[in-house]
CSV table of C-alpha atoms in Angstrom, one decimal:
chain,number,residue,atom,x,y,z
A,1,MET,CA,-38.1,-8.7,1.1
A,2,ASN,CA,-36.3,-11.2,3.3
A,3,GLY,CA,-33.4,-11.2,0.9
A,4,VAL,CA,-33.0,-7.4,1.3
A,5,LEU,CA,-33.0,-7.7,5.1
A,6,LEU,CA,-30.1,-10.2,4.8
A,7,LEU,CA,-28.1,-8.4,2.1
A,8,ILE,CA,-28.1,-4.9,3.5
A,9,PRO,CA,-26.3,-5.9,6.8
A,10,ILE,CA,-23.8,-8.0,4.8
A,11,ALA,CA,-23.1,-5.1,2.4
A,12,LEU,CA,-22.6,-2.7,5.4
A,13,GLY,CA,-20.4,-5.2,7.1
A,14,LEU,CA,-18.2,-5.6,4.1
A,15,GLY,CA,-18.0,-1.9,3.6
A,16,LEU,CA,-16.9,-1.4,7.2
A,17,LEU,CA,-14.4,-4.2,6.8
A,18,GLY,CA,-12.9,-2.5,3.8
A,19,LEU,CA,-12.7,0.8,5.6
A,20,ALA,CA,-11.0,-0.8,8.6
A,21,ALA,CA,-8.5,-2.4,6.3
A,22,PHE,CA,-7.8,1.0,4.7
A,23,PHE,CA,-7.2,2.7,8.0
A,24,TRP,CA,-5.0,-0.2,9.2
A,25,SER,CA,-2.8,0.1,6.1
A,26,LEU,CA,-2.5,3.9,6.7
A,27,ARG,CA,-1.4,3.2,10.2
A,28,GLN,CA,1.1,0.6,9.1
A,29,GLY,CA,2.8,3.1,6.7
A,30,GLN,CA,1.8,1.5,3.4
A,31,PHE,CA,1.2,4.9,1.7
A,32,ASP,CA,4.3,6.8,3.1
A,33,ASP,CA,6.5,6.7,0.0
A,34,LEU,CA,4.3,6.8,-3.1
A,35,ASP,CA,7.0,8.3,-5.4
A,36,GLY,CA,9.9,6.1,-4.3
A,37,ALA,CA,8.9,3.0,-6.1
A,38,ALA,CA,8.0,4.9,-9.2
A,39,LEU,CA,11.3,6.8,-9.4
A,40,ARG,CA,13.5,3.7,-8.5
A,41,ILE,CA,13.4,2.5,-12.1
A,42,PHE,CA,15.4,5.5,-13.1
A,43,VAL,CA,18.3,4.7,-10.7
A,44,GLU,CA,21.0,2.7,-12.4
A,45,ASP,CA,22.9,0.3,-10.2
A,46,GLU,CA,26.6,-0.2,-10.8
A,47,GLU,CA,26.4,-3.9,-10.3
A,48,ASP,CA,23.7,-4.3,-13.0
A,49,ARG,CA,25.9,-2.8,-15.7
A,50,VAL,CA,27.5,-5.2,-18.2
A,51,PRO,CA,31.1,-4.1,-19.2
């Protein structure tokens, strides 16, 4: 029983920490351009071409 009383607040604290990290990353703009990195592989740079 004592273990449960210790583990429940730890689990809730870690959950709130993860939620806070998610909202921080949203505010910092980490999820602004989801398609840009995926489509960048299709763009061929002129300097990368071998003559």
